[in-house]
Amino acid sequence: VSTQSTGSSGINAEYGDWFIDRFVVVWWRNMSTAFNFEEYFQTKFEEKLFNGDEEPENHMTAATRLLEKKREMSELEQALSAQKEEFESKMRNLNQRQEELDKKELNLRSSLIKFDQFLIENDVKKRRAMKKTAMEKKLKEGCMEEIRQKLLEKAKLQSFLEKQRKRLAQEKVYRSYLEGVVEISTEFNELRDILRKHDTLSINLEDLFTKSTAMLDELDRLKHSYMNMIARSNEETMRFTNDIADLTWKKETASSTAQKWESLWTHIQNTAARNVLLLGRIKMATENVYIQIYRQRGIQPKEVLGIDEQLKKVKTYILDLSDIIEESEKQQEEEAKGNMGVFERLVN
């Protein structure tokens, strides 16, 4: 950072000097372009030459005045030449200064380009450094986490080791006991014999335990199968009982329906017998009426016709008889009206 600030301050100083020189050159060029010194001196000389002083100079001759004017003109030309040389000297200095400023400008541009490259490289380096720092920080955190895990594992292993030591101290009693058994027993000569015997018995015990577990599993399976069979038997018994109940209900329903139809058939038979008796009575009455009609007319009845024909004949007779009665009633009413008219005439 200090190197960068020092380089930037130096570059700023160079850039300020270059800017001032550049401004002076441009101003001088503009001034020399806008104001021509040669024309200025020529104009002043002509004014002085032709106008002269307004005071009368009677005591000077024309030749003297001409010499004086030539002298003044030569002085003006010398002054003008001096001014011109000074101006040319200044222009050469300014051109030289301009060349130097151009060189400084090129140097400054190259310095600026280098400074830009330096800033870009510095930015890239800074990003790389920040990225590297972040990666190192992340790696550090990972390492710290791994260290914590290792410390936890170490603590667990130390705890397990302490437990094993305590267990070993507690089980030393069994070793002493087994050694005493070896000394006393005639079957076992070494401690290894007891351990092998113990391993053999442990293996046999595991085999027996496995077989017992298998037998228990088989027993559970058989019990489950037996329970399933009982459940299926109960379900079949219940199903058959339901079927018997359904069939019994159907039988009772069929018996009730049969009794209903038998009673209906008996009723139909009784109704048919009454209707047949009534029909016989109607036929007999119809036949008697039919015969009475023919007897009243004094005509021999025809052969016995069907009941429908007899009823038609009776109907025709009744209708004729009704017409006759109606006509007789009308005649009686007319006779009564005529008798009343005769009675009224008699009364009047």
Tab-separated table of C-alpha atoms in Angstrom:
chain	number	residue	atom	x	y	z
A	1	VAL	CA	0.000	0.000	0.000
A	2	SER	CA	2.890	2.410	0.836
A	3	THR	CA	4.599	1.659	-2.493
A	4	GLN	CA	1.354	2.282	-4.326
A	5	SER	CA	0.755	5.648	-2.577
A	6	THR	CA	4.375	6.811	-3.200
A	7	GLY	CA	4.169	5.892	-6.904
A	8	SER	CA	0.808	7.637	-7.255
A	9	SER	CA	2.100	10.862	-5.569
A	10	GLY	CA	5.142	10.953	-7.919
A	11	ILE	CA	2.946	10.421	-10.925
A	12	ASN	CA	0.576	13.177	-9.767
A	13	ALA	CA	3.516	15.655	-9.422
A	14	GLU	CA	4.792	14.846	-12.904
A	15	TYR	CA	1.293	15.138	-14.278
A	16	GLY	CA	0.889	18.631	-12.624
A	17	ASP	CA	4.158	19.962	-14.129
A	18	TRP	CA	3.250	18.622	-17.530
A	19	PHE	CA	-0.188	20.223	-17.346
A	20	ILE	CA	1.287	23.683	-16.443
A	21	ASP	CA	3.876	23.580	-19.243
A	22	ARG	CA	1.251	22.442	-21.690
A	23	PHE	CA	-1.016	25.326	-20.690
A	24	VAL	CA	1.798	27.916	-21.138
A	25	VAL	CA	2.674	26.622	-24.619
A	26	VAL	CA	-0.912	26.645	-25.753
A	27	TRP	CA	-1.457	30.142	-24.333
A	28	TRP	CA	1.681	31.476	-26.055
A	29	ARG	CA	0.672	29.955	-29.363
A	30	ASN	CA	-2.773	31.506	-29.103
A	31	MET	CA	-1.336	34.868	-28.151
A	32	SER	CA	1.263	34.830	-30.936
A	33	THR	CA	-1.451	33.865	-33.398
A	34	ALA	CA	-3.900	36.476	-32.174
A	35	PHE	CA	-1.314	39.326	-31.696
A	36	ASN	CA	1.369	39.958	-34.389
A	37	PHE	CA	4.298	41.920	-32.861
A	38	GLU	CA	5.802	42.844	-36.249
A	39	GLU	CA	2.608	44.542	-37.388
A	40	TYR	CA	2.361	46.322	-34.049
A	41	PHE	CA	5.884	47.853	-34.282
A	42	GLN	CA	5.356	48.761	-37.958
A	43	THR	CA	2.139	50.602	-37.116
A	44	LYS	CA	3.725	52.508	-34.268
A	45	PHE	CA	6.671	53.473	-36.447
A	46	GLU	CA	4.401	54.794	-39.190
A	47	GLU	CA	2.376	56.820	-36.694
A	48	LYS	CA	5.532	58.305	-35.281
A	49	LEU	CA	6.948	58.907	-38.718
A	50	PHE	CA	4.014	60.654	-40.352
A	51	ASN	CA	2.340	62.294	-37.411
A	52	GLY	CA	5.370	63.331	-35.387
A	53	ASP	CA	5.062	65.768	-32.555
A	54	GLU	CA	2.375	68.379	-32.803
A	55	GLU	CA	4.713	71.106	-31.463
A	56	PRO	CA	6.357	73.179	-34.196
A	57	GLU	CA	10.006	72.611	-34.878
A	58	ASN	CA	10.838	75.650	-36.897
A	59	HIS	CA	14.420	75.735	-35.735
A	60	MET	CA	15.154	72.301	-37.443
A	61	THR	CA	15.683	71.975	-41.141
A	62	ALA	CA	14.081	69.344	-43.327
A	63	ALA	CA	17.366	67.447	-43.708
A	64	THR	CA	17.847	67.359	-39.976
A	65	ARG	CA	14.340	66.112	-39.477
A	66	LEU	CA	14.895	63.474	-42.159
A	67	LEU	CA	18.060	62.309	-40.462
A	68	GLU	CA	16.293	62.259	-37.164
A	69	LYS	CA	13.543	60.174	-38.655
A	70	LYS	CA	16.061	57.789	-40.221
A	71	ARG	CA	17.831	57.512	-36.902
A	72	GLU	CA	14.583	56.743	-35.121
A	73	MET	CA	13.689	54.316	-37.866
A	74	SER	CA	17.004	52.504	-37.511
A	75	GLU	CA	16.513	52.387	-33.756
A	76	LEU	CA	13.064	50.990	-34.242
A	77	GLU	CA	14.410	48.445	-36.714
A	78	GLN	CA	17.095	47.448	-34.214
A	79	ALA	CA	14.494	47.216	-31.458
A	80	LEU	CA	12.264	45.246	-33.774
A	81	SER	CA	15.157	42.945	-34.726
A	82	ALA	CA	15.951	42.491	-31.041
A	83	GLN	CA	12.309	41.769	-30.320
A	84	LYS	CA	12.194	39.373	-33.257
A	85	GLU	CA	15.326	37.564	-32.138
A	86	GLU	CA	13.988	37.407	-28.617
A	87	PHE	CA	10.700	36.091	-29.946
A	88	GLU	CA	12.456	33.512	-32.101
A	89	SER	CA	14.603	32.516	-29.115
A	90	LYS	CA	11.487	32.154	-27.026
A	91	MET	CA	9.804	30.155	-29.779
A	92	ARG	CA	12.821	27.854	-29.990
A	93	ASN	CA	12.719	27.460	-26.224
A	94	LEU	CA	9.002	26.848	-26.364
A	95	ASN	CA	9.403	24.306	-29.181
A	96	GLN	CA	12.139	22.628	-27.202
A	97	ARG	CA	9.898	22.761	-24.166
A	98	GLN	CA	7.072	21.341	-26.292
A	99	GLU	CA	9.269	18.446	-27.397
A	100	GLU	CA	10.234	17.825	-23.804
A	101	LEU	CA	6.585	17.982	-22.795
A	102	ASP	CA	5.676	15.529	-25.571
A	103	LYS	CA	8.380	13.190	-24.307
A	104	LYS	CA	7.103	13.647	-20.766
A	105	GLU	CA	3.579	13.019	-22.026
A	106	LEU	CA	4.708	9.780	-23.674
A	107	ASN	CA	6.591	8.846	-20.525
A	108	LEU	CA	3.554	9.759	-18.462
A	109	ARG	CA	1.271	7.689	-20.679
A	110	SER	CA	3.610	4.738	-20.433
A	111	SER	CA	3.779	5.320	-16.672
A	112	LEU	CA	-0.006	5.449	-16.516
A	113	ILE	CA	-0.259	2.266	-18.566
A	114	LYS	CA	2.283	0.611	-16.290
A	115	PHE	CA	0.438	1.958	-13.257
A	116	ASP	CA	-2.862	0.556	-14.601
A	117	GLN	CA	-1.169	-2.779	-15.204
A	118	PHE	CA	0.285	-2.555	-11.706
A	119	LEU	CA	-3.187	-1.865	-10.258
A	120	ILE	CA	-4.711	-4.732	-12.255
A	121	GLU	CA	-1.937	-7.086	-11.185
A	122	ASN	CA	-2.243	-5.854	-7.624
A	123	ASP	CA	-6.029	-6.447	-7.734
A	124	VAL	CA	-5.483	-9.940	-9.137
A	125	LYS	CA	-2.896	-10.651	-6.458
A	126	LYS	CA	-5.258	-9.285	-3.831
A	127	ARG	CA	-8.074	-11.542	-5.050
A	128	ARG	CA	-5.740	-14.505	-5.125
A	129	ALA	CA	-4.556	-13.673	-1.620
A	130	MET	CA	-8.146	-13.315	-0.372
A	131	LYS	CA	-9.132	-16.568	-2.064
A	132	LYS	CA	-6.087	-18.292	-0.619
A	133	THR	CA	-6.877	-16.810	2.795
A	134	ALA	CA	-10.482	-18.049	2.568
A	135	MET	CA	-9.285	-21.502	1.493
A	136	GLU	CA	-6.731	-21.583	4.300
A	137	LYS	CA	-9.396	-20.420	6.752
A	138	LYS	CA	-11.771	-23.133	5.538
A	139	LEU	CA	-8.962	-25.692	5.689
A	140	LYS	CA	-8.122	-24.488	9.179
A	141	GLU	CA	-11.729	-24.856	10.265
A	142	GLY	CA	-11.801	-28.364	8.761
A	143	CYS	CA	-8.578	-29.232	10.569
A	144	MET	CA	-9.958	-27.820	13.826
A	145	GLU	CA	-13.133	-29.858	13.394
A	146	GLU	CA	-11.059	-32.956	12.667
A	147	ILE	CA	-8.947	-32.210	15.758
A	148	ARG	CA	-12.099	-31.933	17.858
A	149	GLN	CA	-13.362	-35.249	16.441
A	150	LYS	CA	-10.016	-36.885	17.161
A	151	LEU	CA	-10.038	-35.492	20.690
A	152	LEU	CA	-13.534	-36.863	21.239
A	153	GLU	CA	-12.449	-40.243	19.865
A	154	LYS	CA	-9.395	-40.116	22.104
A	155	ALA	CA	-11.584	-39.366	25.126
A	156	LYS	CA	-13.897	-42.251	24.204
A	157	LEU	CA	-10.959	-44.617	23.734
A	158	GLN	CA	-9.466	-43.531	27.051
A	159	SER	CA	-12.825	-44.115	28.737
A	160	PHE	CA	-13.105	-47.543	27.073
A	161	LEU	CA	-9.527	-48.376	28.102
A	162	GLU	CA	-10.238	-47.348	31.681
A	163	LYS	CA	-13.356	-49.529	31.709
A	164	GLN	CA	-11.371	-52.461	30.310
A	165	ARG	CA	-8.719	-51.986	32.972
A	166	LYS	CA	-11.341	-51.978	35.691
A	167	ARG	CA	-12.930	-55.078	34.173
A	168	LEU	CA	-9.524	-56.770	33.977
A	169	ALA	CA	-8.906	-55.951	37.619
A	170	GLN	CA	-12.296	-57.368	38.533
A	171	GLU	CA	-11.803	-60.553	36.464
A	172	LYS	CA	-8.416	-61.380	37.921
A	173	VAL	CA	-10.350	-63.169	40.637
A	174	TYR	CA	-11.683	-65.637	38.062
A	175	ARG	CA	-8.175	-66.330	36.769
A	176	SER	CA	-6.985	-67.067	40.305
A	177	TYR	CA	-9.984	-69.296	40.804
A	178	LEU	CA	-9.286	-71.225	37.558
A	179	GLU	CA	-5.646	-71.661	38.485
A	180	GLY	CA	-6.750	-73.117	41.830
A	181	VAL	CA	-9.095	-75.475	39.959
A	182	VAL	CA	-6.192	-76.666	37.758
A	183	GLU	CA	-4.086	-77.353	40.799
A	184	ILE	CA	-6.843	-79.332	42.477
A	185	SER	CA	-8.351	-81.146	39.467
A	186	THR	CA	-6.873	-84.235	37.861
A	187	GLU	CA	-8.825	-83.796	34.604
A	188	PHE	CA	-7.283	-80.467	33.632
A	189	ASN	CA	-3.545	-79.995	33.499
A	190	GLU	CA	-3.467	-76.442	32.223
A	191	LEU	CA	-5.639	-73.375	32.187
A	192	ARG	CA	-6.043	-73.772	28.393
A	193	ASP	CA	-7.836	-77.104	28.908
A	194	ILE	CA	-10.467	-75.381	31.025
A	195	LEU	CA	-10.848	-72.603	28.435
A	196	ARG	CA	-11.177	-75.135	25.572
A	197	LYS	CA	-13.725	-77.088	27.592
A	198	HIS	CA	-15.560	-73.845	28.265
A	199	ASP	CA	-15.493	-72.959	24.540
A	200	THR	CA	-16.804	-76.424	23.631
A	201	LEU	CA	-19.593	-76.195	26.175
A	202	SER	CA	-20.395	-72.639	25.032
A	203	ILE	CA	-20.634	-73.819	21.410
A	204	ASN	CA	-22.885	-76.718	22.453
A	205	LEU	CA	-24.988	-74.317	24.503
A	206	GLU	CA	-25.323	-71.985	21.514
A	207	ASP	CA	-26.323	-74.952	19.313
A	208	LEU	CA	-28.888	-76.057	21.880
A	209	PHE	CA	-30.148	-72.503	22.195
A	210	THR	CA	-30.415	-72.252	18.394
A	211	LYS	CA	-32.287	-75.566	18.217
A	212	SER	CA	-34.525	-74.511	21.084
A	213	THR	CA	-35.231	-71.231	19.310
A	214	ALA	CA	-35.999	-73.106	16.088
A	215	MET	CA	-38.294	-75.523	17.951
A	216	LEU	CA	-40.042	-72.634	19.660
A	217	ASP	CA	-40.475	-70.937	16.295
A	218	GLU	CA	-41.875	-74.162	14.851
A	219	LEU	CA	-44.171	-74.517	17.874
A	220	ASP	CA	-45.348	-70.931	17.381
A	221	ARG	CA	-45.923	-71.665	13.711
A	222	LEU	CA	-47.937	-74.807	14.542
A	223	LYS	CA	-49.922	-72.893	17.150
A	224	HIS	CA	-50.612	-70.186	14.633
A	225	SER	CA	-51.636	-72.792	12.055
A	226	TYR	CA	-53.864	-74.504	14.623
A	227	MET	CA	-55.491	-71.206	15.543
A	228	ASN	CA	-56.015	-70.436	11.869
A	229	MET	CA	-57.634	-73.850	11.371
A	230	ILE	CA	-59.923	-73.293	14.375
A	231	ALA	CA	-60.790	-69.843	13.062
A	232	ARG	CA	-61.547	-71.252	9.591
A	233	SER	CA	-63.611	-74.071	11.206
A	234	ASN	CA	-65.559	-71.565	13.278
A	235	GLU	CA	-66.077	-69.409	10.193
A	236	GLU	CA	-67.344	-72.432	8.209
A	237	THR	CA	-69.596	-73.482	11.119
A	238	MET	CA	-70.967	-69.960	11.349
A	239	ARG	CA	-71.419	-69.838	7.596
A	240	PHE	CA	-73.275	-73.207	7.605
A	241	THR	CA	-75.401	-72.020	10.557
A	242	ASN	CA	-76.265	-68.871	8.644
A	243	ASP	CA	-77.102	-70.975	5.578
A	244	ILE	CA	-79.373	-73.224	7.712
A	245	ALA	CA	-81.042	-70.149	9.197
A	246	ASP	CA	-81.537	-68.685	5.725
A	247	LEU	CA	-82.982	-71.968	4.423
A	248	THR	CA	-85.264	-72.258	7.482
A	249	TRP	CA	-86.483	-68.730	6.931
A	250	LYS	CA	-87.056	-69.475	3.254
A	251	LYS	CA	-88.967	-72.652	4.201
A	252	GLU	CA	-91.133	-70.774	6.665
A	253	THR	CA	-91.694	-68.044	4.109
A	254	ALA	CA	-92.618	-70.627	1.463
A	255	SER	CA	-94.990	-72.392	3.931
A	256	SER	CA	-96.633	-69.073	4.794
A	257	THR	CA	-96.936	-68.215	1.115
A	258	ALA	CA	-98.410	-71.666	0.370
A	259	GLN	CA	-100.977	-71.275	3.168
A	260	LYS	CA	-101.856	-67.846	1.832
A	261	TRP	CA	-102.335	-69.179	-1.689
A	262	GLU	CA	-104.355	-72.177	-0.369
A	263	SER	CA	-106.667	-69.855	1.545
A	264	LEU	CA	-106.928	-67.658	-1.550
A	265	TRP	CA	-107.758	-70.711	-3.681
A	266	THR	CA	-110.420	-71.810	-1.182
A	267	HIS	CA	-111.884	-68.309	-1.236
A	268	ILE	CA	-111.832	-68.313	-5.037
A	269	GLN	CA	-113.601	-71.663	-5.100
A	270	ASN	CA	-116.247	-70.483	-2.622
A	271	THR	CA	-116.699	-67.232	-4.544
A	272	ALA	CA	-116.964	-69.177	-7.810
A	273	ALA	CA	-119.640	-71.475	-6.315
A	274	ARG	CA	-121.646	-68.483	-5.092
A	275	ASN	CA	-121.244	-66.785	-8.454
A	276	VAL	CA	-122.321	-69.965	-10.268
A	277	LEU	CA	-125.389	-70.208	-8.003
A	278	LEU	CA	-126.139	-66.535	-8.545
A	279	LEU	CA	-125.642	-66.951	-12.289
A	280	GLY	CA	-128.064	-69.892	-12.273
A	281	ARG	CA	-130.629	-67.839	-10.393
A	282	ILE	CA	-130.149	-64.946	-12.823
A	283	LYS	CA	-130.600	-67.291	-15.764
A	284	MET	CA	-133.745	-68.763	-14.229
A	285	ALA	CA	-135.165	-65.316	-13.481
A	286	THR	CA	-134.261	-64.095	-16.949
A	287	GLU	CA	-135.913	-67.136	-18.500
A	288	ASN	CA	-139.088	-66.654	-16.357
A	289	VAL	CA	-139.296	-62.989	-17.351
A	290	TYR	CA	-138.781	-63.962	-20.987
A	291	ILE	CA	-141.562	-66.536	-20.788
A	292	GLN	CA	-143.913	-64.134	-18.953
A	293	ILE	CA	-143.384	-61.512	-21.661
A	294	TYR	CA	-144.390	-63.941	-24.404
A	295	ARG	CA	-147.330	-65.256	-22.319
A	296	GLN	CA	-148.685	-61.718	-21.782
A	297	ARG	CA	-148.517	-61.200	-25.527
A	298	GLY	CA	-150.269	-64.511	-26.052
A	299	ILE	CA	-147.455	-65.806	-28.145
A	300	GLN	CA	-145.767	-69.117	-27.778
A	301	PRO	CA	-142.162	-68.538	-26.666
A	302	LYS	CA	-139.500	-69.533	-29.066
A	303	GLU	CA	-136.961	-72.129	-28.450
A	304	VAL	CA	-134.731	-71.416	-25.486
A	305	LEU	CA	-132.104	-68.977	-26.591
A	306	GLY	CA	-128.937	-67.974	-24.895
A	307	ILE	CA	-128.999	-65.732	-21.859
A	308	ASP	CA	-127.658	-62.812	-23.918
A	309	GLU	CA	-130.499	-63.063	-26.461
A	310	GLN	CA	-133.081	-63.377	-23.672
A	311	LEU	CA	-131.713	-60.267	-21.981
A	312	LYS	CA	-131.842	-58.360	-25.275
A	313	LYS	CA	-135.512	-59.375	-25.731
A	314	VAL	CA	-136.359	-58.376	-22.167
A	315	LYS	CA	-134.589	-55.081	-22.669
A	316	THR	CA	-136.572	-54.446	-25.872
A	317	TYR	CA	-139.863	-55.293	-24.121
A	318	ILE	CA	-139.093	-53.039	-21.194
A	319	LEU	CA	-138.188	-50.172	-23.525
A	320	ASP	CA	-141.439	-50.645	-25.486
A	321	LEU	CA	-143.424	-50.813	-22.282
A	322	SER	CA	-141.777	-47.603	-21.075
A	323	ASP	CA	-142.675	-45.838	-24.315
A	324	ILE	CA	-146.272	-47.010	-24.031
A	325	ILE	CA	-146.535	-45.817	-20.443
A	326	GLU	CA	-145.019	-42.478	-21.378
A	327	GLU	CA	-147.481	-42.025	-24.278
A	328	SER	CA	-150.436	-42.999	-22.091
A	329	GLU	CA	-149.359	-40.493	-19.467
A	330	LYS	CA	-149.137	-37.792	-22.118
A	331	GLN	CA	-152.664	-38.685	-23.360
A	332	GLN	CA	-154.022	-38.592	-19.811
A	333	GLU	CA	-152.440	-35.164	-19.273
A	334	GLU	CA	-154.011	-33.895	-22.512
A	335	GLU	CA	-157.401	-35.324	-21.557
A	336	ALA	CA	-157.091	-33.742	-18.150
A	337	LYS	CA	-156.223	-30.400	-19.724
A	338	GLY	CA	-159.207	-30.713	-22.094
A	339	ASN	CA	-161.555	-31.597	-19.209
A	340	MET	CA	-160.291	-28.604	-17.257
A	341	GLY	CA	-160.973	-26.322	-20.238
A	342	VAL	CA	-164.496	-27.662	-20.539
A	343	PHE	CA	-165.014	-27.205	-16.799
A	344	GLU	CA	-163.785	-23.627	-16.960
A	345	ARG	CA	-166.076	-22.813	-19.852
A	346	LEU	CA	-168.946	-24.324	-17.992
A	347	VAL	CA	-168.110	-22.313	-14.896
A	348	ASN	CA	-167.846	-19.107	-16.869
